[in-house]
Short mmCIF file of C-alpha atoms in Angstrom, two decimals:
data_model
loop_
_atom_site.label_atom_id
_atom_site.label_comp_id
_atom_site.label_asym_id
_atom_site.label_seq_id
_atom_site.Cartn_x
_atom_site.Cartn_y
_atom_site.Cartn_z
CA UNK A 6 -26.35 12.87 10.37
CA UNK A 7 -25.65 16.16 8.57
CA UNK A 8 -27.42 18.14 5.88
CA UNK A 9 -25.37 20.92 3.94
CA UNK A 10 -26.03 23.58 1.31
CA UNK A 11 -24.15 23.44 -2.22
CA UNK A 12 -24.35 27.32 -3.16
CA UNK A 13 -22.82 29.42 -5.58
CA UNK A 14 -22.30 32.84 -6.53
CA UNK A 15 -20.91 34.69 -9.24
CA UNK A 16 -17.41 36.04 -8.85
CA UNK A 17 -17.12 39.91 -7.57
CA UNK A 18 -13.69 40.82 -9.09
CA UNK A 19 -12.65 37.55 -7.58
CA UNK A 20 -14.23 34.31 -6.36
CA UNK A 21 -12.25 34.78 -3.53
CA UNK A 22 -14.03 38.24 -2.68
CA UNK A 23 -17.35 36.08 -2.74
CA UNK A 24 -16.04 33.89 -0.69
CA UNK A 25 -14.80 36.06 1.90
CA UNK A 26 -17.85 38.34 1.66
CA UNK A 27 -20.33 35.14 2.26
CA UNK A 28 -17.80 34.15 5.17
CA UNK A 29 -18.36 37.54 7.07
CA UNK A 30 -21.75 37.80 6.49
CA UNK A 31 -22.16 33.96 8.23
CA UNK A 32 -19.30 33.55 10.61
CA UNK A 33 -18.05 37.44 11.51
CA UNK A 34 -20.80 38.25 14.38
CA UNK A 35 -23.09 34.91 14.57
CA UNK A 36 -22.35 31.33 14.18
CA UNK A 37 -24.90 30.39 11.39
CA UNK A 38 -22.78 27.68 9.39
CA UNK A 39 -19.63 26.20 9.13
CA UNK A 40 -18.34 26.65 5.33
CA UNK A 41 -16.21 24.58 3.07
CA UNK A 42 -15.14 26.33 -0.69
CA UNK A 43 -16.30 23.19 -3.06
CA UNK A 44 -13.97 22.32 -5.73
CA UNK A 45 -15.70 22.23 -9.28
CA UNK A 46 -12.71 21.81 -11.89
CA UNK A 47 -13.01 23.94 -15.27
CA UNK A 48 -15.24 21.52 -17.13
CA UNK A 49 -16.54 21.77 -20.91
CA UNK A 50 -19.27 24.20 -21.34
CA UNK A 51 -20.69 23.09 -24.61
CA UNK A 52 -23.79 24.94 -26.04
CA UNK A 53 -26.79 26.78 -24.41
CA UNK A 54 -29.31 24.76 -25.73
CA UNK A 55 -27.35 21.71 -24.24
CA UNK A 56 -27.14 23.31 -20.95
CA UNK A 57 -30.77 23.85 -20.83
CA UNK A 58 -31.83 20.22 -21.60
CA UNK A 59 -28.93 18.88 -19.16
CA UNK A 60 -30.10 20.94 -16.57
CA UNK A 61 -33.57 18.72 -16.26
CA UNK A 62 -31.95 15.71 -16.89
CA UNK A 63 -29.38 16.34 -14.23
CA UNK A 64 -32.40 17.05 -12.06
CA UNK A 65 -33.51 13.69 -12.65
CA UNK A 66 -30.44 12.04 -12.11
CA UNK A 67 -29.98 13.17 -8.72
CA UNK A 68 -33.15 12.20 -7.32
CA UNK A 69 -32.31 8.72 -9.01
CA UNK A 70 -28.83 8.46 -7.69
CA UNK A 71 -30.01 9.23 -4.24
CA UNK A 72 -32.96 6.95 -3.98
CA UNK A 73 -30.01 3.96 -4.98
CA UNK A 74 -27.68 5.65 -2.15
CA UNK A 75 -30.81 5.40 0.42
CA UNK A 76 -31.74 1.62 -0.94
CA UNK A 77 -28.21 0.66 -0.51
CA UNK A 78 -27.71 2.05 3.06
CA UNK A 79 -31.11 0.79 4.11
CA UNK A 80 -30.07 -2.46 3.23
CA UNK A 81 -27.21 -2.28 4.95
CA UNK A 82 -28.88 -2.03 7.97
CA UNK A 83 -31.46 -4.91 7.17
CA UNK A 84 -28.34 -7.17 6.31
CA UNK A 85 -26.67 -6.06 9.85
CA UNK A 86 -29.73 -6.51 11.80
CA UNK A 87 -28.84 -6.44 15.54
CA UNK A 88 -25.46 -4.46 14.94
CA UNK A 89 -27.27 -1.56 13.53
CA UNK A 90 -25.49 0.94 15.46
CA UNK A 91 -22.62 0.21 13.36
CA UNK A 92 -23.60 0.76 10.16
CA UNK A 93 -22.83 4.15 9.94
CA UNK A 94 -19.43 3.68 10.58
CA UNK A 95 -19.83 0.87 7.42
CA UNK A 96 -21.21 3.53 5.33
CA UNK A 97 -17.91 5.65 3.72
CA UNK A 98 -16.80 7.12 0.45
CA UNK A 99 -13.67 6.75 -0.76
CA UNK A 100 -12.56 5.73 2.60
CA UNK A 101 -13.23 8.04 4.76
CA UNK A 102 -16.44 9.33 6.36
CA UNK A 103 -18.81 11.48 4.91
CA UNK A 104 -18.92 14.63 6.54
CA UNK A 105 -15.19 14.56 5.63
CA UNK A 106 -15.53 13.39 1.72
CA UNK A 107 -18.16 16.24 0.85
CA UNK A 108 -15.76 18.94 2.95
CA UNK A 109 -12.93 18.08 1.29
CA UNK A 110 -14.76 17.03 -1.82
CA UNK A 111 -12.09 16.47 -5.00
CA UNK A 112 -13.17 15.59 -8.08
CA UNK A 113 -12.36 12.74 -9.46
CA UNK A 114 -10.30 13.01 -12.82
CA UNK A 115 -9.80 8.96 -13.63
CA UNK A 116 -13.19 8.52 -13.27
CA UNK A 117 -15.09 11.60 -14.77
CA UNK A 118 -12.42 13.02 -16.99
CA UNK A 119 -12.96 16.91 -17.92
CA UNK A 120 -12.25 16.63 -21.45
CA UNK A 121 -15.25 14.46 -22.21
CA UNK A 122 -18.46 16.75 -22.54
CA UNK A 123 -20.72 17.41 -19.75
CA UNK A 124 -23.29 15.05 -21.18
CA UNK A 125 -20.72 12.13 -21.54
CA UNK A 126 -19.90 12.35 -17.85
CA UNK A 127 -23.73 12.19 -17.21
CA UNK A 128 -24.12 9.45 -19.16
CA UNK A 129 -21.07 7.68 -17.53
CA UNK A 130 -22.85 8.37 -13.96
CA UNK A 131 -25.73 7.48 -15.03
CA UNK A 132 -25.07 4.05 -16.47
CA UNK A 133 -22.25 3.03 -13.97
CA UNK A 134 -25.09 3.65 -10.79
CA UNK A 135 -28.29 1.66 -13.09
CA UNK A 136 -25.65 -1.39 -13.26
CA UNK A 137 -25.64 -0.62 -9.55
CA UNK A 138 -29.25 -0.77 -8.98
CA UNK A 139 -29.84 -4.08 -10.81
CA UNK A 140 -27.45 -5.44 -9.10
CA UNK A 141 -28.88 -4.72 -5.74
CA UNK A 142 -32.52 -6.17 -7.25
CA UNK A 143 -30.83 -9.46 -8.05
CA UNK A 144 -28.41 -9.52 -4.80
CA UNK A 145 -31.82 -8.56 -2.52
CA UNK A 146 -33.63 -11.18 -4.09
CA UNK A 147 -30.89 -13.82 -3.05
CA UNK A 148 -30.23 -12.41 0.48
CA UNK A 149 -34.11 -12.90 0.94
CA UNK A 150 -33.95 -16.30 -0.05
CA UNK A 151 -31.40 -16.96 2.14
CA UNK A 152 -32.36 -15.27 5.12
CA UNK A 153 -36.02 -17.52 4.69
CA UNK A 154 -34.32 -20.41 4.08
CA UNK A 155 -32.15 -19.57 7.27
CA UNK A 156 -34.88 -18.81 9.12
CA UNK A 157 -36.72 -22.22 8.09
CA UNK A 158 -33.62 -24.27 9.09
CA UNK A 159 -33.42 -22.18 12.27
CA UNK A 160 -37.05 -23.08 13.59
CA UNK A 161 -35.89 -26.59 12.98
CA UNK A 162 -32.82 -26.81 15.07
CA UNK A 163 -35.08 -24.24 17.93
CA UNK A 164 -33.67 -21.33 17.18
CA UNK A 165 -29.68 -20.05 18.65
CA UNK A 166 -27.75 -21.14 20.85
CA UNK A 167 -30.00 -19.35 23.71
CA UNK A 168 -33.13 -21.41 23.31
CA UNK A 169 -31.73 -24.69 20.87
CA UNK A 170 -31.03 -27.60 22.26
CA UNK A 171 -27.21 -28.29 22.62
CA UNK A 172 -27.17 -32.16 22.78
CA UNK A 173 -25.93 -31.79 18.93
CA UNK A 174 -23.21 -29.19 19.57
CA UNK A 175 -21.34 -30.27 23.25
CA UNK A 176 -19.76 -33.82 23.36
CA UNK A 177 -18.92 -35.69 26.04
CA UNK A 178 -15.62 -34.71 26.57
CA UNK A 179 -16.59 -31.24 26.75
CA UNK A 180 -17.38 -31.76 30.32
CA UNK A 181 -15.66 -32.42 33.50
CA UNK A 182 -17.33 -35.95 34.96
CA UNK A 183 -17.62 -37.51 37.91
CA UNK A 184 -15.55 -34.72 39.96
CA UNK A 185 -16.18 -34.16 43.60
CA UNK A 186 -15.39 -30.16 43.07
CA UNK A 187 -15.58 -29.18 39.36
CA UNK A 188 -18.80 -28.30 37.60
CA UNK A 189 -18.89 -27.34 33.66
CA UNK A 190 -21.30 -24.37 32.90
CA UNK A 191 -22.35 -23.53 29.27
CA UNK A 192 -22.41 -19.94 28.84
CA UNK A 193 -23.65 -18.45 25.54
CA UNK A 194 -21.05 -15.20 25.23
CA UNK A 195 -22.29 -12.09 22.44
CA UNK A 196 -19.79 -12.35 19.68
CA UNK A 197 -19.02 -8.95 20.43
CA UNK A 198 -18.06 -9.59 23.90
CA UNK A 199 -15.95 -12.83 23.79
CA UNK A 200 -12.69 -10.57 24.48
CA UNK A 201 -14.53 -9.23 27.55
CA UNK A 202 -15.47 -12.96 28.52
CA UNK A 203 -11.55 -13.73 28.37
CA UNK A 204 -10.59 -10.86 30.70
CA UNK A 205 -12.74 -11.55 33.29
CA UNK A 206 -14.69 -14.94 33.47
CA UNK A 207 -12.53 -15.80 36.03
CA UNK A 208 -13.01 -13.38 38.58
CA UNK A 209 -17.27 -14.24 38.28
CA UNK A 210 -16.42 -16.46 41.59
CA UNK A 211 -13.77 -17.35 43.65
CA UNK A 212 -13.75 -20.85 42.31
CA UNK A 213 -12.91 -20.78 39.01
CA UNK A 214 -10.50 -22.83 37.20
CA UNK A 215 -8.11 -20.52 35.39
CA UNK A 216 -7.71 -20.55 31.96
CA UNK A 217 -10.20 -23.55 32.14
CA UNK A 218 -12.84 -21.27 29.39
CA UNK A 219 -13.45 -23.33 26.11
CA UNK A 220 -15.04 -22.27 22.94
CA UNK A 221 -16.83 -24.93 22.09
CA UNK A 222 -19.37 -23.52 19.03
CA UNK A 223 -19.66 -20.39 17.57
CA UNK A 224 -22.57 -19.06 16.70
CA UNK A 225 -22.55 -18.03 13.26
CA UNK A 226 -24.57 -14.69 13.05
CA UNK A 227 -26.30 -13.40 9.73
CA UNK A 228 -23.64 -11.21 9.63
CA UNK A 229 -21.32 -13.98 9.25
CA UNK A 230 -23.64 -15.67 6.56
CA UNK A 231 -23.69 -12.84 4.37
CA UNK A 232 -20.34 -11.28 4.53
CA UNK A 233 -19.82 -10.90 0.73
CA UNK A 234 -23.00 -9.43 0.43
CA UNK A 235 -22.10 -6.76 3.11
CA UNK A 236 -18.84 -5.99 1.52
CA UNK A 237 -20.61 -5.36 -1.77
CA UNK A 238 -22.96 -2.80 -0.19
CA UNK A 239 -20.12 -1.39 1.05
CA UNK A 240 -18.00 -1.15 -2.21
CA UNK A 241 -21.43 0.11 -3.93
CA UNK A 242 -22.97 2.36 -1.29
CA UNK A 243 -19.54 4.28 -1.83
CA UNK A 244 -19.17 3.88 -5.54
CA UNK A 245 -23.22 5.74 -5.53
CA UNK A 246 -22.26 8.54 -2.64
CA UNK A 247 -19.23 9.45 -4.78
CA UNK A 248 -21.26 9.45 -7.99
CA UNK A 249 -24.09 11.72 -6.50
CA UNK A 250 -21.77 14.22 -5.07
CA UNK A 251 -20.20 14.62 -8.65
CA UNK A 252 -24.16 15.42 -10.01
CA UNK A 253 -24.28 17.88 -7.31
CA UNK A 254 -21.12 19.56 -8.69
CA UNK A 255 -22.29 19.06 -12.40
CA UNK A 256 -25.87 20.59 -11.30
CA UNK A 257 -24.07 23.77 -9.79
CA UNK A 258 -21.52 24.07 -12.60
CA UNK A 259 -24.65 23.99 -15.13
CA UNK A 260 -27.02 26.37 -13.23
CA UNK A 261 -24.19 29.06 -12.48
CA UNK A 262 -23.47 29.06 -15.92
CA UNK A 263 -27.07 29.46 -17.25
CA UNK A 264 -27.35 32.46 -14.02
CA UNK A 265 -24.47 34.27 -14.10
CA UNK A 266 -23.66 33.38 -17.67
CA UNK A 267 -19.94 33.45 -19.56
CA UNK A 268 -17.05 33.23 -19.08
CA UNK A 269 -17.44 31.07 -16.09
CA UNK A 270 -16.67 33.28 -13.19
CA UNK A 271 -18.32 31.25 -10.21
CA UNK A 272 -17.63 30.32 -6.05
CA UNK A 273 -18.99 27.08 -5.03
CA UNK A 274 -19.59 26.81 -1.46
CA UNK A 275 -20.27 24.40 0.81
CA UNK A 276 -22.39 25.66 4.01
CA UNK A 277 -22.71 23.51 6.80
CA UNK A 278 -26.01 25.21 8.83
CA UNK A 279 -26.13 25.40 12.37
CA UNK A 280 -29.67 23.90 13.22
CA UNK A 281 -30.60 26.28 15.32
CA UNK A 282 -30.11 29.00 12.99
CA UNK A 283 -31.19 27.57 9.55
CA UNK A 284 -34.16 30.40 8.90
CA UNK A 285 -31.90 33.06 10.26
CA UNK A 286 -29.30 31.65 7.88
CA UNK A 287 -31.56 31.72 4.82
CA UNK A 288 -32.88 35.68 5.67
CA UNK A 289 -28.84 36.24 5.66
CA UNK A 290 -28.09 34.76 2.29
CA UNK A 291 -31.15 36.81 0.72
CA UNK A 292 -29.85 39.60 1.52
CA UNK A 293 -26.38 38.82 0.59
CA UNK A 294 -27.44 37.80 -3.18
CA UNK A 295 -31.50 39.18 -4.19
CA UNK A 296 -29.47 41.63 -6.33
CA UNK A 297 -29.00 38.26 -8.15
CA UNK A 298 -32.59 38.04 -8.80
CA UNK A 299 -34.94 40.39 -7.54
CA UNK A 300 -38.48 38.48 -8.26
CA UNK A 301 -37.08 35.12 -6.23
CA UNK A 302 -35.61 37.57 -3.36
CA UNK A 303 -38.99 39.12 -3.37
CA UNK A 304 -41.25 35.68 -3.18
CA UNK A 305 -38.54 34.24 -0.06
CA UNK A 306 -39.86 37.88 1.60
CA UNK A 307 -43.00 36.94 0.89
CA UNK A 308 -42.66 33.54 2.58
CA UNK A 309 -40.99 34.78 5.49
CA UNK A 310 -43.35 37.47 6.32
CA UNK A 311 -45.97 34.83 5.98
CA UNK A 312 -46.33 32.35 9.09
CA UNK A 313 -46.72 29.27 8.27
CA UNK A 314 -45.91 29.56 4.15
CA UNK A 315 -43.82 27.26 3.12
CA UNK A 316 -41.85 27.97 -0.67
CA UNK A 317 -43.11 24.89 -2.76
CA UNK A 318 -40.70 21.57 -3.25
CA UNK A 319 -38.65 23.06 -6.21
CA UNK A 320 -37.06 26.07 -3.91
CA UNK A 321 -35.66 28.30 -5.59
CA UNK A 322 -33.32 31.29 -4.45
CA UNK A 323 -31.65 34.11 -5.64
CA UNK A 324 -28.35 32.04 -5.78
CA UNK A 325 -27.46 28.29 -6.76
CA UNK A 326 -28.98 26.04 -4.24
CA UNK A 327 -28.83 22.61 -3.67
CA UNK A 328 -29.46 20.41 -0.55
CA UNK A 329 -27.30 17.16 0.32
CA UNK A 330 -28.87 15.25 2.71
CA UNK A 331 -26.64 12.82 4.40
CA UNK A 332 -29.67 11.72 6.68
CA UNK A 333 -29.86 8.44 4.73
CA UNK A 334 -31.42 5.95 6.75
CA UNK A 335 -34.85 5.42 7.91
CA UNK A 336 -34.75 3.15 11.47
CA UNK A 337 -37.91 1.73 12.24
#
């Protein structure tokens, strides 16, 4: 998948003279990122000394929110099993995919409306994404249950239709008897291919009866077994991505305001880093902003002259940084 920066600096005489200054300095003469301005509405600002304790809690959130949007992908792909290179394509916010829903990112005014205080949207975030948590403890717990009880029953009847016996499934008038010519042949078709199977069983051999194919069982996959549950991930996985992409904007929002202080005068940008140019990328956007703050432009030179120095896990630049990682699930 993709990883992006969230970014912001403050406004020159207009955000849209940072913008265009930070678009020359990555795009003009190298192809370092692909950028994307990042629509934060004009939200409350309330008092410093709320701002300051938000800005941990915030923090926390985020980490939070994306641990639940990790769980709930993973288990997407446990609950898919074999048809794991579909998930992805399962895995959308708001409808679309997500590459496309943090580039056009919009915030969402019925949900998080900008009259209620920064805090109160937290809080709404916050409890609306723990309801979805529990709810994915309690729904796991089941879908394990199952899936052993499944299995159980499974090793029973000897497994799928590959390897069980069939003498419970065909009947008698399933086949063609006491023919001269005409054989029957059980085939066991992939779910996914019994479309295929239609087009062109009949041109396996030059003796085949046309039109003579018969689905006689299905066999029921676990996909098939736990189709509610997969539609719930699905609601929920988007319901968290949506969520954590609004903590991202509330994080920016906050920090640029305790930065670059009041009024709000701020560009949020979205930068989309070319992989093989990420370090080249970061020496560029030093440059562009350690008037911003001197001592963190002077600890990233530091770093870079440095081989092998790595900036510790809370990085922190001379602008407002923040990673979204939509890398979100682990295949084993």
């Amino acid at each position: 998948m993709t990883e992006f920066w969230l970014i912001s600096a403050p406004g020159e005489k207009t955000c849209q003279q940072t913008w265009d200054q930070m678009m020359v300095a990555t795009t003009r003469n190298n192809n370092l990122s692909t950028n994307n301005k990042f629509n934060i509405p004009d939200l409350k600002v309330g008092t410093l000394d709320v701002l300051v304790g938000l800005s941990d809690d915030l923090a926390k959130l985020d980490s939070f929110i994306e641990g639940v949007v990790k769980k709930v992908s993973q288990y997407m792909a446990d609950v898919l099993e074999d048809s794991r290179d579909k998930v992805q394509e399962n895995l959308l916010a708001n409808g679309v995919d997500l590459v496309t829903y943090i580039t056009r990112f919009q915030w969402d005014m019925a949900k998080y409306p900008i009259k209620q205080s920064l805090k109160n949207i937290s809080d709404i975030i916050s409890k609306a994404i723990s309801q979805i948590d529990n709810d994915l403890k309690a729904r796991a717990s089941a879908y394990n249950n199952l899936k052993g009880n499944l299995q159980n029953l499974e090793r029973k009847n000897a497994g799928s239709l590959l390897t069980r016996s069939l003498a419970d499934i065909v009947k008698k008038e399933d086949f063609v008897i006491d023919s001269e010519y005409l054989i029957t042949m059980l085939v066991v078709v992939p779910k996914t291919s019994y479309v295929d199977w239609q087009k062109t069983y009949e041109t396996l051999s030059e003796m085949v009866v046309p039109r003579s194919t018969k689905n006689v069982m299905p066999d029921q996959g676990i996909c098939d077994r736990n189709g509610p549950l997969v539609r719930w991930l699905k609601v929920n996985f988007s319901e968290a991505f949506i969520a954590w992409i609004h903590i991202k904007a509330l994080r920016v929002f906050v920090e640029s305001v305790l930065r670059y202080g009041l009024p709000v005068n701020f560009q949020a940008m979205l930068l989309q880093p070319n992989k093989k140019n990420m370090k080249k990328l970061r020496e560029v956007l030093n440059d562009l902003y350690k008037h911003l703050d001197s001592s963190a432009a002077a600890v990233i030179d530091s770093a870079m002259d440095i081989p092998g120095l790595n900036l510790s896990q809370q990085e922190y630049y001379p602008y407002v940084y923040y990673k979204i990682d939509c890398n979100l699930l682990d295949f084993k």
